[in-house]
CSV table of C-alpha atoms in Angstrom, one decimal:
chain,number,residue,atom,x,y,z
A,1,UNK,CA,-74.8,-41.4,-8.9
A,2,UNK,CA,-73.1,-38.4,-11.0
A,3,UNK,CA,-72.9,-39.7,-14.9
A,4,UNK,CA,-69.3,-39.9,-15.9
A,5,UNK,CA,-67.4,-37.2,-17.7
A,6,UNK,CA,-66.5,-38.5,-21.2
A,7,UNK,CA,-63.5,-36.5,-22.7
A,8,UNK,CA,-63.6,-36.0,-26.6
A,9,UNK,CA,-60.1,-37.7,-27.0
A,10,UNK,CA,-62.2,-40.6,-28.1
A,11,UNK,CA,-63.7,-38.7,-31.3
A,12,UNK,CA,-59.9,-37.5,-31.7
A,13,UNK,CA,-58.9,-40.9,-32.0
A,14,UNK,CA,-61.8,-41.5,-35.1
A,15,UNK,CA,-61.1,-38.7,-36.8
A,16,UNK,CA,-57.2,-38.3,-36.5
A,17,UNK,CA,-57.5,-39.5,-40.4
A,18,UNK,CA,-59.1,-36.5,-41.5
A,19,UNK,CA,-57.6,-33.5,-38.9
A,20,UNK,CA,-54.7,-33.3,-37.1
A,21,UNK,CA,-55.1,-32.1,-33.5
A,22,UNK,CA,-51.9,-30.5,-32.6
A,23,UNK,CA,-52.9,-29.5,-29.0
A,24,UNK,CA,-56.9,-30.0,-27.2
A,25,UNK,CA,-57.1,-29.0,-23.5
A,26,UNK,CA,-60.7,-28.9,-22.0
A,27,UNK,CA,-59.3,-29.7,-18.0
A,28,UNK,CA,-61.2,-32.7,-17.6
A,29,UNK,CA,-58.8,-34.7,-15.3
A,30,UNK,CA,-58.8,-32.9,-12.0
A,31,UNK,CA,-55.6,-31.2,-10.8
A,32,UNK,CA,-53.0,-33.0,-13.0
A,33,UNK,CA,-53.7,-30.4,-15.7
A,34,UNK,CA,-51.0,-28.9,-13.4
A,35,UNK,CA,-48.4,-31.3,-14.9
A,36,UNK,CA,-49.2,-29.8,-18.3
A,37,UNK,CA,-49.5,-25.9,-17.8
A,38,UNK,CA,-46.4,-23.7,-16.4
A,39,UNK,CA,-46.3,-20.8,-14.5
A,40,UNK,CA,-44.3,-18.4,-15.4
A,41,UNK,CA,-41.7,-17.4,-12.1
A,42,UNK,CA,-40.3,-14.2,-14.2
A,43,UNK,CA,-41.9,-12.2,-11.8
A,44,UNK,CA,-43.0,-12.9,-8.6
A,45,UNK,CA,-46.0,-10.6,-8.7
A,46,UNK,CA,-47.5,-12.6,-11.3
A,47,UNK,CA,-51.3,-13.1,-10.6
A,48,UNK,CA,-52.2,-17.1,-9.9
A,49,UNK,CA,-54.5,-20.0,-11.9
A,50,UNK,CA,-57.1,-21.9,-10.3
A,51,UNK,CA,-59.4,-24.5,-11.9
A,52,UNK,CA,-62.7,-23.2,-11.6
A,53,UNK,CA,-66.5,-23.2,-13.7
A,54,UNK,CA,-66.9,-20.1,-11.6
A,55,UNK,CA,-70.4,-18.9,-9.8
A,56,UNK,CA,-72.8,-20.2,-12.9
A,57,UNK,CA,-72.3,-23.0,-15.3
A,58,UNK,CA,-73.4,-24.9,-17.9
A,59,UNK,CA,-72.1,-28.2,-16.2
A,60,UNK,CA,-70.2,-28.0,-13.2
A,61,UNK,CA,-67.3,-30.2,-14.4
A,62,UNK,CA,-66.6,-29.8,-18.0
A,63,UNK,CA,-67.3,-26.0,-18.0
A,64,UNK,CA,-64.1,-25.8,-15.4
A,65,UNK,CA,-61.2,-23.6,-17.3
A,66,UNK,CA,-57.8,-21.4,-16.2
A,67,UNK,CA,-59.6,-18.7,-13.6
A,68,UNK,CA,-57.7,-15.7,-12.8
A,69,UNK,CA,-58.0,-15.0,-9.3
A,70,UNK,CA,-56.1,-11.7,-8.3
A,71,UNK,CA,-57.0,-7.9,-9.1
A,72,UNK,CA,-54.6,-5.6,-10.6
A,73,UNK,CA,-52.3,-8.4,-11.8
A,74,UNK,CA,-50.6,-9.4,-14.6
A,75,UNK,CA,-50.3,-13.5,-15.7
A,76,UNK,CA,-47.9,-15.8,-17.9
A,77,UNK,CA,-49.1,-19.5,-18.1
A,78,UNK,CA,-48.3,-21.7,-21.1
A,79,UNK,CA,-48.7,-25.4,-22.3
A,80,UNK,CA,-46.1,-27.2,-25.0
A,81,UNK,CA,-47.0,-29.7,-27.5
A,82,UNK,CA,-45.1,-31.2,-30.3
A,83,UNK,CA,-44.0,-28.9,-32.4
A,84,UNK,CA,-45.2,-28.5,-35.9
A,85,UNK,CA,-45.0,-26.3,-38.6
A,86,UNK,CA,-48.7,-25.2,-40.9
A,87,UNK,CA,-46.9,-24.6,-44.0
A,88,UNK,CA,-49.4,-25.6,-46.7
A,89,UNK,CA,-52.0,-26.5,-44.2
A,90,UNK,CA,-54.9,-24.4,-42.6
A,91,UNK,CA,-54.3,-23.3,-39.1
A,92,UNK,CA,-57.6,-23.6,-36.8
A,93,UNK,CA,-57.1,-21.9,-32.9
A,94,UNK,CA,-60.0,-21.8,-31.0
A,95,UNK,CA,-61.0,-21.5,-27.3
A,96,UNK,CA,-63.4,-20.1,-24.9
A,97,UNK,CA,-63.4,-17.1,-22.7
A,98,UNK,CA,-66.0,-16.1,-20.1
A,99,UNK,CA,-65.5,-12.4,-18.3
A,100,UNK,CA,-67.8,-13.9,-15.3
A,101,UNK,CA,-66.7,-10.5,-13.7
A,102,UNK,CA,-68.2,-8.3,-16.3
A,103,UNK,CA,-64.7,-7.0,-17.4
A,104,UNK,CA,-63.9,-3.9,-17.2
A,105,UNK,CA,-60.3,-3.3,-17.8
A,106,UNK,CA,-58.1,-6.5,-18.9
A,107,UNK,CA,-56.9,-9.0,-22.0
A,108,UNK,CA,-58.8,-12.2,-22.5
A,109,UNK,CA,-56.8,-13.0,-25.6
A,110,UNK,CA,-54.4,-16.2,-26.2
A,111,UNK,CA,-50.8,-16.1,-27.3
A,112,UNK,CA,-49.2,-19.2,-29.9
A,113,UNK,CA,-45.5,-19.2,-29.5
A,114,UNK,CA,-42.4,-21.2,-31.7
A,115,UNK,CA,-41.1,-24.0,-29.7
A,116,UNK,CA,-37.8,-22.3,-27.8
A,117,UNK,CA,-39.7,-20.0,-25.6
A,118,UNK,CA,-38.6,-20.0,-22.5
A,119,UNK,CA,-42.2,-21.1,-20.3
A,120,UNK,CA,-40.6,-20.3,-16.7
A,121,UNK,CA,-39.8,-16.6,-18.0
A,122,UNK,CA,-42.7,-16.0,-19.5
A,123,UNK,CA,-43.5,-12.1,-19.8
A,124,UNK,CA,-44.7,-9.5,-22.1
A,125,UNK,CA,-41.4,-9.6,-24.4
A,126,UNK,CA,-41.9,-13.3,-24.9
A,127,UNK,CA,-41.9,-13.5,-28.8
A,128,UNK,CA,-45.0,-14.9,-29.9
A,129,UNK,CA,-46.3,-16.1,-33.8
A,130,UNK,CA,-49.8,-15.3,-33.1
A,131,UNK,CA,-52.2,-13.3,-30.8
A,132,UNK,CA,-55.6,-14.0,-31.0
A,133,UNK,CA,-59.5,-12.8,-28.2
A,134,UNK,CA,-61.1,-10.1,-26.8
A,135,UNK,CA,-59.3,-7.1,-25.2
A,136,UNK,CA,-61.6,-4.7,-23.1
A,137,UNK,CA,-60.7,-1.3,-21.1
A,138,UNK,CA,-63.1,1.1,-20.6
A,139,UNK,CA,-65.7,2.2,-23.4
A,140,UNK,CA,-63.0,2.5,-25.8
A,141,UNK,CA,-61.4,-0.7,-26.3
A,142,UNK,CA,-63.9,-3.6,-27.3
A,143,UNK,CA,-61.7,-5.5,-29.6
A,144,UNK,CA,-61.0,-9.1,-31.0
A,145,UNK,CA,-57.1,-8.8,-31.7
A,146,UNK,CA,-55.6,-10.4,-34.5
A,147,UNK,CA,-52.0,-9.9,-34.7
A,148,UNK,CA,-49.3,-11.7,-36.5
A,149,UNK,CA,-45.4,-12.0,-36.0
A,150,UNK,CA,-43.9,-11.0,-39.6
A,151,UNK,CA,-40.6,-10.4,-40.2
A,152,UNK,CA,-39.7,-9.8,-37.2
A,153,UNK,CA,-42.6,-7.1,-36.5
A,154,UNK,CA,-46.1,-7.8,-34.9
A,155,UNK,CA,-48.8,-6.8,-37.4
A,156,UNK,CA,-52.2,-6.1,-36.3
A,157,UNK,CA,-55.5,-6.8,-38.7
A,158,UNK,CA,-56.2,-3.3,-39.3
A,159,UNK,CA,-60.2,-4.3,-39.3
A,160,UNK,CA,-61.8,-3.2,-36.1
A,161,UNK,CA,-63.7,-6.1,-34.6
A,162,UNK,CA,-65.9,-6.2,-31.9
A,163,UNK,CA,-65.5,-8.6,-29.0
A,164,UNK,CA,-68.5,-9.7,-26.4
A,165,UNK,CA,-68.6,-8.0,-23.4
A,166,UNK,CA,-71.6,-9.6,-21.1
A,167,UNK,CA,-70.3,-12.6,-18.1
A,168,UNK,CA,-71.3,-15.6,-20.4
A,169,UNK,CA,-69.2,-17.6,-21.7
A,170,UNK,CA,-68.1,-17.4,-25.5
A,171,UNK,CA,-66.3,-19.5,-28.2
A,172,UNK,CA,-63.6,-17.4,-30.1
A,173,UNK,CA,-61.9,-19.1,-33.6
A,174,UNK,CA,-58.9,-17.7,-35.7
A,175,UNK,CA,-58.8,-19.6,-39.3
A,176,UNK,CA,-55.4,-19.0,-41.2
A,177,UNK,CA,-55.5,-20.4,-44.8
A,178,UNK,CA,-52.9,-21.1,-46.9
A,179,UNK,CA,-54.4,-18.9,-49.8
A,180,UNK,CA,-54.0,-16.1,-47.5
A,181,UNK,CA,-57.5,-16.0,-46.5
A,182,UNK,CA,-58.6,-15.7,-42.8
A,183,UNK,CA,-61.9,-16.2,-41.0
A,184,UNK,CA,-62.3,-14.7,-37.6
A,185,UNK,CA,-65.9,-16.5,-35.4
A,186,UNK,CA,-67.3,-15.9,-32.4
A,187,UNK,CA,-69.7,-18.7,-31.0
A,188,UNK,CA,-69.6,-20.1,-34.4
A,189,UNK,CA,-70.8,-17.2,-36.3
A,190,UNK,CA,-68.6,-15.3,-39.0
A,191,UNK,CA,-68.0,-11.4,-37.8
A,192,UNK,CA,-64.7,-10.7,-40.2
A,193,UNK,CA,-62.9,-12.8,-42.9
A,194,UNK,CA,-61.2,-11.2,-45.7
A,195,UNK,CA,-57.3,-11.6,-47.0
A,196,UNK,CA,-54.0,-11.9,-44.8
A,197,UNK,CA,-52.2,-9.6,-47.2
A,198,UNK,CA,-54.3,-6.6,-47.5
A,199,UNK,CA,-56.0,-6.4,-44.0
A,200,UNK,CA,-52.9,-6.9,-42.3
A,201,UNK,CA,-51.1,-3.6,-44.3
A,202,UNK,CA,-49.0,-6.2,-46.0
A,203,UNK,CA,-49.1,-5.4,-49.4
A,204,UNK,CA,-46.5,-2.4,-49.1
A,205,UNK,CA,-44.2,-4.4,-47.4
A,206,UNK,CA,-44.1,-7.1,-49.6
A,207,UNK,CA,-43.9,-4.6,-52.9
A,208,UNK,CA,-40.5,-3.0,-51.0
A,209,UNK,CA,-38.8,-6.0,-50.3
A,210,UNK,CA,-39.8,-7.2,-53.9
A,211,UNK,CA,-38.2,-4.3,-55.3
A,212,UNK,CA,-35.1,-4.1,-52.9
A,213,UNK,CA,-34.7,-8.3,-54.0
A,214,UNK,CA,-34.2,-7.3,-57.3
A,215,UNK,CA,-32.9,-4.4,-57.3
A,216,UNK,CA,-29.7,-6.5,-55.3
A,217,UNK,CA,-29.7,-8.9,-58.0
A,218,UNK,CA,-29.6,-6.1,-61.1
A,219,UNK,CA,-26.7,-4.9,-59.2
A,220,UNK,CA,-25.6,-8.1,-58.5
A,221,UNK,CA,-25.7,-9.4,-62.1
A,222,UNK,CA,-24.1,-5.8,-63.2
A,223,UNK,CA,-21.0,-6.3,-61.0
A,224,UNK,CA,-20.9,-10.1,-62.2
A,225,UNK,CA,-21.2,-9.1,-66.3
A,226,UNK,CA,-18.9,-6.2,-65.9
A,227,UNK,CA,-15.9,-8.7,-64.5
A,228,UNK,CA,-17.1,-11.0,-67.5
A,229,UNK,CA,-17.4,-8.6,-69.9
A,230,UNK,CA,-13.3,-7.5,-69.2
A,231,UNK,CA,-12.5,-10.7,-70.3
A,232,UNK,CA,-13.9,-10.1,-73.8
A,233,UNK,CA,-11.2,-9.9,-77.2
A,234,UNK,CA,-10.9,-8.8,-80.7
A,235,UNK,CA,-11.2,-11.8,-83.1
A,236,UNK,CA,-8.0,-11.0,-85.0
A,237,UNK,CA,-9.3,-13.7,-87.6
A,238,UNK,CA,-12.2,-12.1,-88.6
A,239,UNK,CA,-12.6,-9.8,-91.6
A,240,UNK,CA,-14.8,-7.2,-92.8
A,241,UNK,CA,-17.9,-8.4,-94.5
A,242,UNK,CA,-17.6,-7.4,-98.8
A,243,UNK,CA,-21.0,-6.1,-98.9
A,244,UNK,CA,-20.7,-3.7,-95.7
A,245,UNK,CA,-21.7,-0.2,-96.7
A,246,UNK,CA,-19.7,2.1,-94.2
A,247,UNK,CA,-21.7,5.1,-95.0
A,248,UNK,CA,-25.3,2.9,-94.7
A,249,UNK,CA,-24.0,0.7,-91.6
A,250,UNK,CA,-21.2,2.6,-90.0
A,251,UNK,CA,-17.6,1.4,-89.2
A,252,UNK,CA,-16.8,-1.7,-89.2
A,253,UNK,CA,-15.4,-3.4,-85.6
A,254,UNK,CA,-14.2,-7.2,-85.3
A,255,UNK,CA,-16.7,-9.2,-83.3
A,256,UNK,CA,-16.0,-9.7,-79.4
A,257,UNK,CA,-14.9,-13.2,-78.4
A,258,UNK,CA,-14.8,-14.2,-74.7
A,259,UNK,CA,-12.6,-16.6,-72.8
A,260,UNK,CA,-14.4,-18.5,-71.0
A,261,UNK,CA,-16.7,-19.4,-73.8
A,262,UNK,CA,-19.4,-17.1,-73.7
A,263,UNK,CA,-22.1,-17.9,-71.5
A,264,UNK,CA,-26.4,-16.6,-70.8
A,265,UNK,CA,-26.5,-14.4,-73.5
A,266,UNK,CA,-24.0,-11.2,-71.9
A,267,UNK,CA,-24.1,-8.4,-73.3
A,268,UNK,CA,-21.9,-5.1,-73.1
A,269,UNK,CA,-21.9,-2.9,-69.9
A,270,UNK,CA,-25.0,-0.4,-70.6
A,271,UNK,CA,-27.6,-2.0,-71.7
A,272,UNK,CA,-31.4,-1.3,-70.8
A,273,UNK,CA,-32.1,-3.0,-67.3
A,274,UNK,CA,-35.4,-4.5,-69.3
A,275,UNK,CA,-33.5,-7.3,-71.3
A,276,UNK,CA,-32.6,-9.0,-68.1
A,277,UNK,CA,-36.5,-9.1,-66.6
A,278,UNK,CA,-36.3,-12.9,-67.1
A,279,UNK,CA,-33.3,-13.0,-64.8
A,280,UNK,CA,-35.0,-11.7,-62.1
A,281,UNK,CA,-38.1,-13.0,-61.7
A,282,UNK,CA,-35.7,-16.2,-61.2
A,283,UNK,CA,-35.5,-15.0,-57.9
A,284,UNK,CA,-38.7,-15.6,-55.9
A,285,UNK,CA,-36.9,-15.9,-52.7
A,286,UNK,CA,-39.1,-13.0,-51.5
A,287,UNK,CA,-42.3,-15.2,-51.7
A,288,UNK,CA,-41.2,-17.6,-49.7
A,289,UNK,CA,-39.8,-15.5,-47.2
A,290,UNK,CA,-43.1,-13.8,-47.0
A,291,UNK,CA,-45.3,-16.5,-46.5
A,292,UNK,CA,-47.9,-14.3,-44.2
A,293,UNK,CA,-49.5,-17.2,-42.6
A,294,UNK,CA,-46.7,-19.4,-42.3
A,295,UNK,CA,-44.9,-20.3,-38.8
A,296,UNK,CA,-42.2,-23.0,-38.3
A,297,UNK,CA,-41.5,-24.6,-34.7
A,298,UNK,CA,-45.4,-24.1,-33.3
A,299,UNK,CA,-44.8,-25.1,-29.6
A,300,UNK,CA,-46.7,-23.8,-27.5
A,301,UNK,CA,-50.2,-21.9,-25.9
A,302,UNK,CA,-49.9,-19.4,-23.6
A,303,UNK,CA,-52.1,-17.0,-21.7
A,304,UNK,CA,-49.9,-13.3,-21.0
A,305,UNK,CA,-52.0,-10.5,-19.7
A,306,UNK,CA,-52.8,-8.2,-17.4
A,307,UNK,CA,-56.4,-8.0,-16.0
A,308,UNK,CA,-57.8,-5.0,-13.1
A,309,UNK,CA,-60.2,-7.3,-12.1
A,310,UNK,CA,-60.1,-10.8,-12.2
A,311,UNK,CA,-62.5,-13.9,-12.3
A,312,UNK,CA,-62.1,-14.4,-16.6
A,313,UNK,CA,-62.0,-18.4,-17.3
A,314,UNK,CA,-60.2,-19.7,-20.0
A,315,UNK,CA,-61.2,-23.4,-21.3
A,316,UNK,CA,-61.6,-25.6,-24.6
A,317,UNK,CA,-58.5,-24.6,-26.3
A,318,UNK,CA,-58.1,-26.6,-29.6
A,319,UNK,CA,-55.1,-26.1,-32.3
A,320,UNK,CA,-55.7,-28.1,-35.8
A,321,UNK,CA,-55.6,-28.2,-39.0
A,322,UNK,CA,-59.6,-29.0,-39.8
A,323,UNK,CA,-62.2,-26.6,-39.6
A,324,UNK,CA,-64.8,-29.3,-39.3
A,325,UNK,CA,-63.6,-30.8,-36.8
A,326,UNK,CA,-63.5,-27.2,-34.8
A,327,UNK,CA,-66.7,-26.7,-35.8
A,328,UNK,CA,-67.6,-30.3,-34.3
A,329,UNK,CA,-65.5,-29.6,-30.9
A,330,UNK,CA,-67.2,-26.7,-30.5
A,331,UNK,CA,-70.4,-27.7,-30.9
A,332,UNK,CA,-69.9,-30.8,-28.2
A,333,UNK,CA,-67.9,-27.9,-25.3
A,334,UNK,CA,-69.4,-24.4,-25.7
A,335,UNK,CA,-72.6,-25.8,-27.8
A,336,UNK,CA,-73.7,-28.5,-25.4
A,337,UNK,CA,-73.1,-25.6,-22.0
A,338,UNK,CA,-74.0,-22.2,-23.2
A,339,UNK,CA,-77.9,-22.6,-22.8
A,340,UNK,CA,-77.6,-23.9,-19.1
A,341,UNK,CA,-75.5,-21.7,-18.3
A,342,UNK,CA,-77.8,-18.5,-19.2
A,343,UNK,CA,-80.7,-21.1,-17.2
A,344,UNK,CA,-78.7,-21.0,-14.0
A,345,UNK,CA,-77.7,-17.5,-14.1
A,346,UNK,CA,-81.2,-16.4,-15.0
A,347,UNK,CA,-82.0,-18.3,-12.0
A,348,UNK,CA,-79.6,-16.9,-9.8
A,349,UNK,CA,-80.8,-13.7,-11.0
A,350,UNK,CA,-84.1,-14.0,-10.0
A,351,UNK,CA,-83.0,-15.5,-6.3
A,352,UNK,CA,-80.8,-12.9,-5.9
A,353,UNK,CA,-83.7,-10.3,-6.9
A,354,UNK,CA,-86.0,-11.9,-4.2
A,355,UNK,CA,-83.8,-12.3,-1.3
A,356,UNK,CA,-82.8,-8.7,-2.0
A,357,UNK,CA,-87.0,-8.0,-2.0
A,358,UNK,CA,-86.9,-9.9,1.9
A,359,UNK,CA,-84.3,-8.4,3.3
A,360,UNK,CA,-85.9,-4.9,2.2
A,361,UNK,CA,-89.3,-6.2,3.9
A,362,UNK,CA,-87.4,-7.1,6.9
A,363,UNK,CA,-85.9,-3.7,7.6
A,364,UNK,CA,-88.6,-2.2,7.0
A,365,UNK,CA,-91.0,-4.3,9.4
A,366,UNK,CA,-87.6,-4.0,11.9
A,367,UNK,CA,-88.1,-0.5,11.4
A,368,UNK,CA,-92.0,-0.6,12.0
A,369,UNK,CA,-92.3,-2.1,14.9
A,370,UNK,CA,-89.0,-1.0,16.3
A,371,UNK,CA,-90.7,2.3,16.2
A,372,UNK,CA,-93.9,1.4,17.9
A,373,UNK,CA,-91.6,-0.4,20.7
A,374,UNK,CA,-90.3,2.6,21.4
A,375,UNK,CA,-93.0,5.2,21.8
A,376,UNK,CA,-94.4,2.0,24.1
A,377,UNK,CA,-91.2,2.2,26.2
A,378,UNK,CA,-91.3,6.0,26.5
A,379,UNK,CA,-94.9,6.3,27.2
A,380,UNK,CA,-94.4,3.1,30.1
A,381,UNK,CA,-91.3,5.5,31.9
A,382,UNK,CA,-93.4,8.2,31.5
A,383,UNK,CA,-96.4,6.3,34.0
A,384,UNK,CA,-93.8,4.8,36.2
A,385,UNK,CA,-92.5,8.6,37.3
């Protein structure tokens, strides 16, 4: 009798009070992960899903993921969750890939989109927060992409990183810190980390809506002190000090009064932008509208790609906030699989390799003796006439 499949939902359960697990899909229940995936109908070439461990495995049942299963076609799947926002929290995605079909042109990357999307017209102009895997074409394009939605623009880690490109199956990770620092892993192992802000091109952005923010607030508070500074008076009452030296201190003018009472230090129309430093840098609204790492309204996980030949499986997808606890569900999926699934296709290989030998034998003793049976056959006619 099979042992049974034990799902890690358990271990969520214990350690809910240390991580949050905002979505954690490893297709452990048969069919019904139908219920929770949707296929895009936005076009009705769309290549189709099955649920699949493909032609070698590490375990039959639990290494069973999203297969694509037509050439030349491109796909739009996706799976909600409760949405959720990271703001102050590290953001762990993680997954697995395996290119069974030893890819040659086609994505094998994830997408994470805000809450609204639309799953049933799912396509390439779906906006997306966060794309994260491996992208291959050709010898050129070997790439892990990393691109984030910011400010209404997708930016790409300007780091080139190098994806796997064998038929085994591999464990990708995207950390997202909220000190701006990233980590980027594949099967558990560091191969980039560095800062949102300067590997994404970020900085220069930043610096010109810094300086646009406050140059609309000098401007701003010029308009607003110029209207004020109309409403400035003489004060008749006031009189000319008896030991002012005109030639020493220069002519004499009455103080300006101000009605309303005058109010944060104005000053007349002209003065050095300098003195009102301290009223800008009360504005930080550009911080907070630039929080690089930041997404409100995380939704859902979708796969949207096109692949030339197909046969890539998708599994173990995970979304939290814990990096131990990635660490943990990846050690427990990919960690417990990856070694017997090299043993079976390493003894596949070798099957392969020796039925290939047999059936080269075979011909060649079909050849053989065909030929012997021949030059019988024509020697036996020859006697008969």
């Amino acid at each position: 009798m099979a042992a049974p499949i034990v799902s890690l939902w358990a271990f969520c359960v214990l350690h809910v009070a240390l991580a949050t697990v905002y979505f954690q899909e490893e297709f452990l229940d048969g069919e019904r992960w139908r219920n929770r995936w949707v296929h895009s109908t936005n076009d009705s070439q769309f290549g189709h899903f099955r649920l699949s461990s493909g032609k070698f495995y590490g375990h039959k049942e639990k290494d069973k993921g999203l297969q694509t299963t037509q050439n030349g076609r491109f796909y739009a799947i996706s799976a909600r969750f409760k949405p959720f926002s990271n703001k102050g929290k590290t953001l762990v995605i993680q997954y697995t890939v395996k290119h069974e079909q030893k890819m040659d042109c086609g994505g094998g990357y994830i997408k994470i989109f805000p809450e609204d999307v639309d799953q049933k017209k799912l396509n390439g102009k779906s906006q997306y927060y966060i794309m994260f895997g491996p992208d291959i074409c050709g010898f050129d394009i070997k790439k892990v992409h990393v691109i984030l939605h910011f400010k209404n623009q997708y930016h790409e880690n300007k780091k080139s990183i190098r994806c796997k490109v064998d038929g085994f199956t591999h464990l990708y990770t995207l950390i997202l810190r909220p000190d701006l620092t990233y980590e980027v892993k594949i099967d558990m192992q560091v191969i980039e980390s560095g800062n949102i802000e300067y590997d994404w091109n970020l900085t220069s952005l930043k610096k010109m809506e810094k300086s646009s923010t406050e140059s609309k607030d000098w401007d701003q508070e010029k308009d607003d002190k110029s209207q004020d500074w109309e409403k400035h008076f003489l004060d008749a009452s006031a009189s000319k000090p008896s030991d002012w030296n005109s030639e020493l201190d220069g002519d004499w003018q009455a103080p300006m009064l101000q009605k309303p009472p005058y109010q944060d230090g104005l000053k007349p129309e002209g003065i050095d932008k300098d003195v009102w430093l301290h009223q800008k840098l009360k504005n930080t609204n550009y911080l907070t509208e630039y929080d690089l790492s930041e997404f409100e309204n995380i939704g859902a996980i979708g796969l949207e790609l096109w692949q030339v030949r197909s046969g890539t499986i998708f599994d173990n997808f995970l979304i939290t906030d814990d990096e131990e606890y990635a660490e943990t569900f990846g050690r427990a999926t990919w960690g417990e699989t990856k070694d017997p699934e090299r043993e079976m296709d390493a003894i596949q290989a070798k099957e392969e390799v020796k039925k290939a030998r047999e059936e080269d034998e075979e011909e060649l003793l079909v050849g053989r003796f065909g030929g012997q049976e021949n030059h019988f056959n024509r020697f036996h006619r020859k006697d008969e006439l």
